[in-house]
Every structure is written in structure tokens, then in C-alpha cells.
Amino acid sequence: MQGVGQFIPIILIFAIMYFLLIRPQQKKLKEHAAMLEALRRGDQIITQGGLVGKIVKVKEDDSNEVEVEIAKGVNVRVVKSTIATVVNKTEPAKT
């Protein structure tokens, strides 16, 4: 019984690490993935590199890219995973 008592602090440390570090990080990753799936034309975004622009085109193929207008007439291709935040969402088109 003495041997089991020595492992209780280690088990408690792992439980605390899970609830304070691992679980919130997994939740944040799920929220980011949901944000990337919801991207559409007209959304204003900020990339991890600091570029601010408006989405012009969302490519639906396996390239996982969006085309972003960073200035009038200047479009760049951006990998979806590098998008940090969506500043302004556009309203869905009424059908």
C-alpha cells in the first residue's frame, strides 16, 4: 500500500497539467479549425504575418488556400492555416 501512495502526487500533477494546459489548447485548436471552415468571400482577416486584407476567393480544392486583396488591385494567395483572426464577417447571401 505504501508504493501506491507514492504515485498519487504524480497522478495529481498529470491531472492538473491536463486541465490547465492540454485541454484548453485542444479547445482553441478546434475553434480555429471551425473559424477556417467558415471563411467566405468578403471576410476581413488578419494573417499570422500581420497582413490585413479581404478575402476575394476561397478555393474549394485540396490547395487549402484563399485569395486575399491587401490593397486595391493587389491579390495574394494565403494558406488558410496562417489566418489568425477574422475581423469582420460578411452576412450570408440571401437566396
CSV table of N, CA, C and O in Angstrom, one decimal:
chain,number,residue,atom,x,y,z
A,1,MET,N,0.8,-1.2,0.0
A,1,MET,CA,0.0,0.0,0.0
A,1,MET,C,0.9,1.3,0.0
A,1,MET,O,0.5,2.3,-0.5
A,2,GLN,N,2.0,1.2,0.6
A,2,GLN,CA,3.0,2.3,0.6
A,2,GLN,C,3.4,2.7,-0.8
A,2,GLN,O,3.6,3.9,-1.1
A,3,GLY,N,3.6,1.8,-1.7
A,3,GLY,CA,4.0,2.1,-3.1
A,3,GLY,C,3.0,2.9,-3.8
A,3,GLY,O,3.3,3.7,-4.7
A,4,VAL,N,1.7,2.6,-3.6
A,4,VAL,CA,0.6,3.3,-4.3
A,4,VAL,C,0.6,4.7,-3.9
A,4,VAL,O,0.3,5.6,-4.7
A,5,GLY,N,0.8,5.0,-2.6
A,5,GLY,CA,0.7,6.3,-2.1
A,5,GLY,C,1.8,7.3,-2.7
A,5,GLY,O,1.6,8.5,-2.7
A,6,GLN,N,2.9,6.7,-3.1
A,6,GLN,CA,4.0,7.5,-3.7
A,6,GLN,C,3.6,8.0,-5.1
A,6,GLN,O,4.1,9.0,-5.6
A,7,PHE,N,2.7,7.3,-5.8
A,7,PHE,CA,2.3,7.7,-7.1
A,7,PHE,C,1.1,8.7,-7.2
A,7,PHE,O,0.9,9.3,-8.2
A,8,ILE,N,0.5,8.9,-6.1
A,8,ILE,CA,-0.6,9.9,-6.0
A,8,ILE,C,-0.2,11.3,-6.4
A,8,ILE,O,-0.9,12.0,-7.2
A,9,PRO,N,0.9,11.9,-5.9
A,9,PRO,CA,1.3,13.2,-6.3
A,9,PRO,C,1.6,13.3,-7.8
A,9,PRO,O,1.3,14.3,-8.5
A,10,ILE,N,2.2,12.2,-8.4
A,10,ILE,CA,2.5,12.2,-9.8
A,10,ILE,C,1.2,12.2,-10.6
A,10,ILE,O,1.0,12.9,-11.6
A,11,ILE,N,0.2,11.4,-10.2
A,11,ILE,CA,-1.1,11.4,-10.9
A,11,ILE,C,-1.8,12.7,-10.8
A,11,ILE,O,-2.3,13.2,-11.7
A,12,LEU,N,-1.7,13.4,-9.6
A,12,LEU,CA,-2.3,14.7,-9.5
A,12,LEU,C,-1.6,15.7,-10.4
A,12,LEU,O,-2.3,16.6,-10.9
A,13,ILE,N,-0.3,15.7,-10.5
A,13,ILE,CA,0.4,16.6,-11.4
A,13,ILE,C,-0.1,16.4,-12.8
A,13,ILE,O,-0.3,17.4,-13.5
A,14,PHE,N,-0.2,15.2,-13.3
A,14,PHE,CA,-0.7,14.9,-14.7
A,14,PHE,C,-2.1,15.4,-14.8
A,14,PHE,O,-2.4,16.0,-15.9
A,15,ALA,N,-3.0,15.2,-13.8
A,15,ALA,CA,-4.3,15.7,-13.9
A,15,ALA,C,-4.4,17.2,-14.0
A,15,ALA,O,-5.1,17.8,-14.8
A,16,ILE,N,-3.6,17.9,-13.2
A,16,ILE,CA,-3.6,19.4,-13.2
A,16,ILE,C,-3.0,19.9,-14.6
A,16,ILE,O,-3.5,20.8,-15.2
A,17,MET,N,-2.0,19.2,-15.1
A,17,MET,CA,-1.4,19.6,-16.4
A,17,MET,C,-2.5,19.4,-17.5
A,17,MET,O,-2.6,20.3,-18.4
A,18,TYR,N,-3.2,18.3,-17.4
A,18,TYR,CA,-4.3,18.1,-18.4
A,18,TYR,C,-5.3,19.2,-18.4
A,18,TYR,O,-5.6,19.8,-19.5
A,19,PHE,N,-5.8,19.6,-17.3
A,19,PHE,CA,-6.9,20.6,-17.2
A,19,PHE,C,-6.4,22.0,-17.4
A,19,PHE,O,-7.2,22.8,-17.8
A,20,LEU,N,-5.1,22.3,-17.1
A,20,LEU,CA,-4.7,23.6,-17.2
A,20,LEU,C,-3.9,23.9,-18.6
A,20,LEU,O,-3.9,25.0,-19.0
A,21,LEU,N,-3.4,22.9,-19.2
A,21,LEU,CA,-2.6,23.1,-20.4
A,21,LEU,C,-3.2,22.4,-21.6
A,21,LEU,O,-3.4,23.0,-22.7
A,22,ILE,N,-3.3,21.1,-21.6
A,22,ILE,CA,-3.7,20.3,-22.7
A,22,ILE,C,-5.1,20.5,-23.2
A,22,ILE,O,-5.4,20.8,-24.4
A,23,ARG,N,-6.1,20.5,-22.3
A,23,ARG,CA,-7.5,20.7,-22.7
A,23,ARG,C,-7.8,22.0,-23.3
A,23,ARG,O,-8.4,22.1,-24.3
A,24,PRO,N,-7.3,23.1,-22.7
A,24,PRO,CA,-7.6,24.4,-23.3
A,24,PRO,C,-7.0,24.6,-24.7
A,24,PRO,O,-7.5,25.2,-25.6
A,25,GLN,N,-5.8,24.0,-24.9
A,25,GLN,CA,-5.1,24.1,-26.2
A,25,GLN,C,-5.9,23.3,-27.2
A,25,GLN,O,-6.0,23.8,-28.4
A,26,GLN,N,-6.4,22.1,-26.9
A,26,GLN,CA,-7.2,21.4,-27.8
A,26,GLN,C,-8.5,22.1,-28.2
A,26,GLN,O,-9.0,22.1,-29.3
A,27,LYS,N,-9.1,22.8,-27.2
A,27,LYS,CA,-10.3,23.6,-27.5
A,27,LYS,C,-10.0,24.7,-28.4
A,27,LYS,O,-10.8,25.0,-29.3
A,28,LYS,N,-8.9,25.4,-28.2
A,28,LYS,CA,-8.5,26.5,-29.1
A,28,LYS,C,-8.3,26.0,-30.5
A,28,LYS,O,-8.7,26.7,-31.4
A,29,LEU,N,-7.6,24.9,-30.7
A,29,LEU,CA,-7.4,24.3,-32.0
A,29,LEU,C,-8.7,24.0,-32.7
A,29,LEU,O,-8.9,24.2,-33.9
A,30,LYS,N,-9.7,23.5,-32.0
A,30,LYS,CA,-11.0,23.2,-32.6
A,30,LYS,C,-11.7,24.4,-33.0
A,30,LYS,O,-12.3,24.5,-34.1
A,31,GLU,N,-11.6,25.5,-32.2
A,31,GLU,CA,-12.3,26.8,-32.5
A,31,GLU,C,-11.6,27.4,-33.8
A,31,GLU,O,-12.3,27.9,-34.6
A,32,HIS,N,-10.3,27.3,-33.9
A,32,HIS,CA,-9.6,27.8,-35.0
A,32,HIS,C,-9.9,27.0,-36.3
A,32,HIS,O,-10.2,27.7,-37.3
A,33,ALA,N,-10.0,25.7,-36.2
A,33,ALA,CA,-10.4,24.9,-37.3
A,33,ALA,C,-11.8,25.3,-37.8
A,33,ALA,O,-12.1,25.4,-39.0
A,34,ALA,N,-12.7,25.5,-36.8
A,34,ALA,CA,-14.1,25.9,-37.2
A,34,ALA,C,-14.1,27.2,-37.9
A,34,ALA,O,-14.9,27.5,-38.8
A,35,MET,N,-13.3,28.2,-37.4
A,35,MET,CA,-13.2,29.5,-38.0
A,35,MET,C,-12.7,29.4,-39.4
A,35,MET,O,-13.3,30.1,-40.3
A,36,LEU,N,-11.7,28.6,-39.7
A,36,LEU,CA,-11.2,28.4,-41.0
A,36,LEU,C,-12.2,27.8,-42.0
A,36,LEU,O,-12.3,28.2,-43.1
A,37,GLU,N,-13.0,26.9,-41.5
A,37,GLU,CA,-14.1,26.2,-42.3
A,37,GLU,C,-15.2,27.2,-42.6
A,37,GLU,O,-15.8,27.1,-43.7
A,38,ALA,N,-15.4,28.2,-41.8
A,38,ALA,CA,-16.5,29.2,-42.0
A,38,ALA,C,-16.0,30.4,-42.8
A,38,ALA,O,-16.8,31.3,-43.0
A,39,LEU,N,-14.8,30.4,-43.3
A,39,LEU,CA,-14.3,31.6,-44.1
A,39,LEU,C,-15.1,31.7,-45.4
A,39,LEU,O,-15.4,30.6,-46.1
A,40,ARG,N,-15.5,32.9,-45.8
A,40,ARG,CA,-16.1,33.1,-47.1
A,40,ARG,C,-15.7,34.4,-47.7
A,40,ARG,O,-15.1,35.2,-47.0
A,41,ARG,N,-16.1,34.6,-48.9
A,41,ARG,CA,-15.7,35.8,-49.7
A,41,ARG,C,-16.3,37.0,-49.0
A,41,ARG,O,-17.4,37.1,-48.5
A,42,GLY,N,-15.4,38.1,-48.8
A,42,GLY,CA,-15.8,39.3,-48.2
A,42,GLY,C,-15.4,39.5,-46.8
A,42,GLY,O,-15.4,40.6,-46.2
A,43,ASP,N,-15.0,38.4,-46.1
A,43,ASP,CA,-14.5,38.5,-44.8
A,43,ASP,C,-13.2,39.2,-44.7
A,43,ASP,O,-12.3,39.0,-45.5
A,44,GLN,N,-13.0,40.1,-43.7
A,44,GLN,CA,-11.8,40.8,-43.5
A,44,GLN,C,-11.0,39.9,-42.5
A,44,GLN,O,-11.5,39.6,-41.4
A,45,ILE,N,-9.7,39.7,-42.8
A,45,ILE,CA,-8.9,38.8,-42.0
A,45,ILE,C,-7.6,39.4,-41.6
A,45,ILE,O,-7.1,40.4,-42.2
A,46,ILE,N,-6.9,38.8,-40.6
A,46,ILE,CA,-5.5,39.2,-40.3
A,46,ILE,C,-4.8,37.9,-40.3
A,46,ILE,O,-5.2,36.9,-39.6
A,47,THR,N,-3.6,37.8,-41.0
A,47,THR,CA,-2.8,36.6,-41.0
A,47,THR,C,-1.8,36.7,-39.9
A,47,THR,O,-1.6,37.7,-39.2
A,48,GLN,N,-1.2,35.5,-39.6
A,48,GLN,CA,-0.2,35.4,-38.6
A,48,GLN,C,1.0,36.3,-38.9
A,48,GLN,O,1.7,36.7,-38.0
A,49,GLY,N,1.2,36.6,-40.1
A,49,GLY,CA,2.3,37.5,-40.5
A,49,GLY,C,2.0,39.0,-40.4
A,49,GLY,O,2.8,39.8,-40.6
A,50,GLY,N,0.7,39.3,-40.1
A,50,GLY,CA,0.3,40.7,-39.9
A,50,GLY,C,-0.3,41.3,-41.1
A,50,GLY,O,-0.7,42.5,-41.0
A,51,LEU,N,-0.6,40.6,-42.1
A,51,LEU,CA,-1.2,41.2,-43.3
A,51,LEU,C,-2.7,41.3,-43.0
A,51,LEU,O,-3.3,40.4,-42.4
A,52,VAL,N,-3.3,42.4,-43.4
A,52,VAL,CA,-4.7,42.6,-43.2
A,52,VAL,C,-5.3,42.7,-44.6
A,52,VAL,O,-4.8,43.5,-45.4
A,53,GLY,N,-6.4,42.0,-44.8
A,53,GLY,CA,-7.0,42.1,-46.2
A,53,GLY,C,-8.4,41.5,-46.2
A,53,GLY,O,-8.9,41.1,-45.1
A,54,LYS,N,-9.0,41.5,-47.4
A,54,LYS,CA,-10.3,41.0,-47.6
A,54,LYS,C,-10.3,39.8,-48.5
A,54,LYS,O,-9.6,39.8,-49.5
A,55,ILE,N,-11.0,38.7,-48.1
A,55,ILE,CA,-11.0,37.5,-48.9
A,55,ILE,C,-11.8,37.8,-50.2
A,55,ILE,O,-12.9,38.2,-50.2
A,56,VAL,N,-11.1,37.5,-51.3
A,56,VAL,CA,-11.7,37.6,-52.6
A,56,VAL,C,-12.2,36.3,-53.1
A,56,VAL,O,-13.3,36.3,-53.8
A,57,LYS,N,-11.5,35.2,-52.8
A,57,LYS,CA,-11.9,33.9,-53.4
A,57,LYS,C,-11.4,32.9,-52.4
A,57,LYS,O,-10.3,32.9,-51.9
A,58,VAL,N,-12.3,31.9,-52.1
A,58,VAL,CA,-12.0,30.8,-51.3
A,58,VAL,C,-11.9,29.6,-52.2
A,58,VAL,O,-12.9,29.2,-52.9
A,59,LYS,N,-10.7,29.0,-52.3
A,59,LYS,CA,-10.5,27.8,-53.2
A,59,LYS,C,-11.0,26.6,-52.5
A,59,LYS,O,-10.6,26.3,-51.3
A,60,GLU,N,-11.9,25.8,-53.1
A,60,GLU,CA,-12.5,24.7,-52.5
A,60,GLU,C,-11.7,23.4,-52.8
A,60,GLU,O,-12.1,22.3,-52.2
A,61,ASP,N,-10.7,23.4,-53.6
A,61,ASP,CA,-9.9,22.2,-53.9
A,61,ASP,C,-9.0,21.9,-52.7
A,61,ASP,O,-9.1,22.5,-51.6
A,62,ASP,N,-8.1,20.9,-52.9
A,62,ASP,CA,-7.2,20.5,-51.8
A,62,ASP,C,-6.1,21.5,-51.5
A,62,ASP,O,-5.2,21.2,-50.7
A,63,SER,N,-6.0,22.6,-52.2
A,63,SER,CA,-4.9,23.5,-52.0
A,63,SER,C,-4.9,24.2,-50.7
A,63,SER,O,-3.9,24.7,-50.2
A,64,ASN,N,-6.2,24.3,-50.1
A,64,ASN,CA,-6.3,24.9,-48.8
A,64,ASN,C,-5.9,26.4,-48.7
A,64,ASN,O,-5.2,26.8,-47.8
A,65,GLU,N,-6.1,27.1,-49.8
A,65,GLU,CA,-5.7,28.5,-49.9
A,65,GLU,C,-6.9,29.4,-50.1
A,65,GLU,O,-8.0,29.0,-50.5
A,66,VAL,N,-6.7,30.7,-49.8
A,66,VAL,CA,-7.7,31.7,-50.1
A,66,VAL,C,-7.0,32.8,-50.8
A,66,VAL,O,-5.7,33.0,-50.6
A,67,GLU,N,-7.7,33.6,-51.6
A,67,GLU,CA,-7.1,34.7,-52.3
A,67,GLU,C,-7.5,35.9,-51.5
A,67,GLU,O,-8.7,36.2,-51.3
A,68,VAL,N,-6.6,36.8,-51.1
A,68,VAL,CA,-6.8,37.9,-50.3
A,68,VAL,C,-6.4,39.2,-51.0
A,68,VAL,O,-5.3,39.3,-51.5
A,69,GLU,N,-7.2,40.2,-51.0
A,69,GLU,CA,-6.9,41.5,-51.5
A,69,GLU,C,-6.3,42.4,-50.4
A,69,GLU,O,-7.0,42.7,-49.4
A,70,ILE,N,-5.0,42.7,-50.5
A,70,ILE,CA,-4.4,43.5,-49.4
A,70,ILE,C,-4.4,45.0,-49.7
A,70,ILE,O,-4.1,45.8,-48.9
A,71,ALA,N,-4.5,45.3,-51.0
A,71,ALA,CA,-4.7,46.7,-51.5
A,71,ALA,C,-5.5,46.7,-52.8
A,71,ALA,O,-5.7,45.6,-53.3
A,72,LYS,N,-6.0,47.8,-53.2
A,72,LYS,CA,-6.8,47.8,-54.4
A,72,LYS,C,-6.0,47.2,-55.6
A,72,LYS,O,-5.0,47.8,-56.0
A,73,GLY,N,-6.5,46.1,-56.1
A,73,GLY,CA,-5.8,45.5,-57.3
A,73,GLY,C,-4.6,44.6,-56.9
A,73,GLY,O,-4.0,44.1,-57.8
A,74,VAL,N,-4.3,44.4,-55.6
A,74,VAL,CA,-3.2,43.6,-55.2
A,74,VAL,C,-3.8,42.4,-54.5
A,74,VAL,O,-4.2,42.5,-53.3
A,75,ASN,N,-3.7,41.2,-55.1
A,75,ASN,CA,-4.3,40.0,-54.5
A,75,ASN,C,-3.1,39.1,-54.2
A,75,ASN,O,-2.2,38.9,-55.1
A,76,VAL,N,-3.1,38.4,-53.1
A,76,VAL,CA,-2.1,37.4,-52.8
A,76,VAL,C,-2.9,36.1,-52.3
A,76,VAL,O,-4.0,36.1,-51.9
A,77,ARG,N,-2.2,35.0,-52.5
A,77,ARG,CA,-2.7,33.7,-52.1
A,77,ARG,C,-2.2,33.4,-50.7
A,77,ARG,O,-1.0,33.6,-50.4
A,78,VAL,N,-3.1,33.0,-49.8
A,78,VAL,CA,-2.7,32.8,-48.4
A,78,VAL,C,-3.2,31.4,-48.0
A,78,VAL,O,-4.3,31.0,-48.3
A,79,VAL,N,-2.3,30.6,-47.4
A,79,VAL,CA,-2.7,29.3,-46.9
A,79,VAL,C,-3.7,29.6,-45.7
A,79,VAL,O,-3.4,30.4,-44.8
A,80,LYS,N,-4.8,28.8,-45.7
A,80,LYS,CA,-5.8,29.0,-44.7
A,80,LYS,C,-5.3,28.9,-43.2
A,80,LYS,O,-5.7,29.7,-42.3
A,81,SER,N,-4.4,28.0,-43.0
A,81,SER,CA,-3.9,27.8,-41.6
A,81,SER,C,-3.1,29.0,-41.1
A,81,SER,O,-2.9,29.1,-39.9
A,82,THR,N,-2.7,29.9,-41.9
A,82,THR,CA,-1.9,31.1,-41.5
A,82,THR,C,-2.8,32.2,-41.1
A,82,THR,O,-2.3,33.3,-40.7
A,83,ILE,N,-4.1,32.1,-41.2
A,83,ILE,CA,-5.1,33.1,-40.9
A,83,ILE,C,-5.3,33.1,-39.4
A,83,ILE,O,-5.7,32.1,-38.8
A,84,ALA,N,-5.0,34.2,-38.7
A,84,ALA,CA,-5.0,34.3,-37.3
A,84,ALA,C,-6.4,34.6,-36.8
A,84,ALA,O,-7.0,33.9,-35.9
A,85,THR,N,-7.0,35.6,-37.3
A,85,THR,CA,-8.4,36.1,-36.9
A,85,THR,C,-9.2,36.6,-38.1
A,85,THR,O,-8.7,37.0,-39.1
A,86,VAL,N,-10.5,36.6,-37.8
A,86,VAL,CA,-11.4,37.2,-38.8
A,86,VAL,C,-11.9,38.5,-38.1
A,86,VAL,O,-12.5,38.4,-37.0
A,87,VAL,N,-11.7,39.6,-38.7
A,87,VAL,CA,-12.0,40.9,-38.2
A,87,VAL,C,-13.5,41.2,-38.4
A,87,VAL,O,-14.2,41.5,-37.4
A,88,ASN,N,-14.0,41.1,-39.6
A,88,ASN,CA,-15.4,41.4,-39.9
A,88,ASN,C,-15.9,40.2,-40.8
A,88,ASN,O,-15.3,39.9,-41.8
A,89,LYS,N,-17.0,39.6,-40.3
A,89,LYS,CA,-17.7,38.6,-41.1
A,89,LYS,C,-18.7,39.3,-42.0
A,89,LYS,O,-19.3,40.2,-41.6
A,90,THR,N,-18.8,38.7,-43.2
A,90,THR,CA,-19.9,39.2,-44.1
A,90,THR,C,-21.1,38.4,-43.8
A,90,THR,O,-21.1,37.3,-43.3
A,91,GLU,N,-22.2,39.0,-44.1
A,91,GLU,CA,-23.5,38.3,-44.0
A,91,GLU,C,-23.7,37.3,-45.1
A,91,GLU,O,-23.3,37.6,-46.2
A,92,PRO,N,-24.3,36.2,-44.8
A,92,PRO,CA,-24.5,35.2,-45.9
A,92,PRO,C,-25.4,35.8,-47.0
A,92,PRO,O,-26.3,36.5,-46.6
A,93,ALA,N,-25.2,35.4,-48.2
A,93,ALA,CA,-26.0,35.9,-49.3
A,93,ALA,C,-27.4,35.3,-49.2
A,93,ALA,O,-27.6,34.1,-48.9
A,94,LYS,N,-28.4,36.2,-49.3
A,94,LYS,CA,-29.8,35.7,-49.3
A,94,LYS,C,-30.2,35.1,-50.6
A,94,LYS,O,-30.0,35.6,-51.6
A,95,THR,N,-30.8,33.9,-50.5
A,95,THR,CA,-31.2,33.2,-51.7
A,95,THR,C,-32.7,33.2,-51.8
A,95,THR,O,-33.5,33.4,-51.0
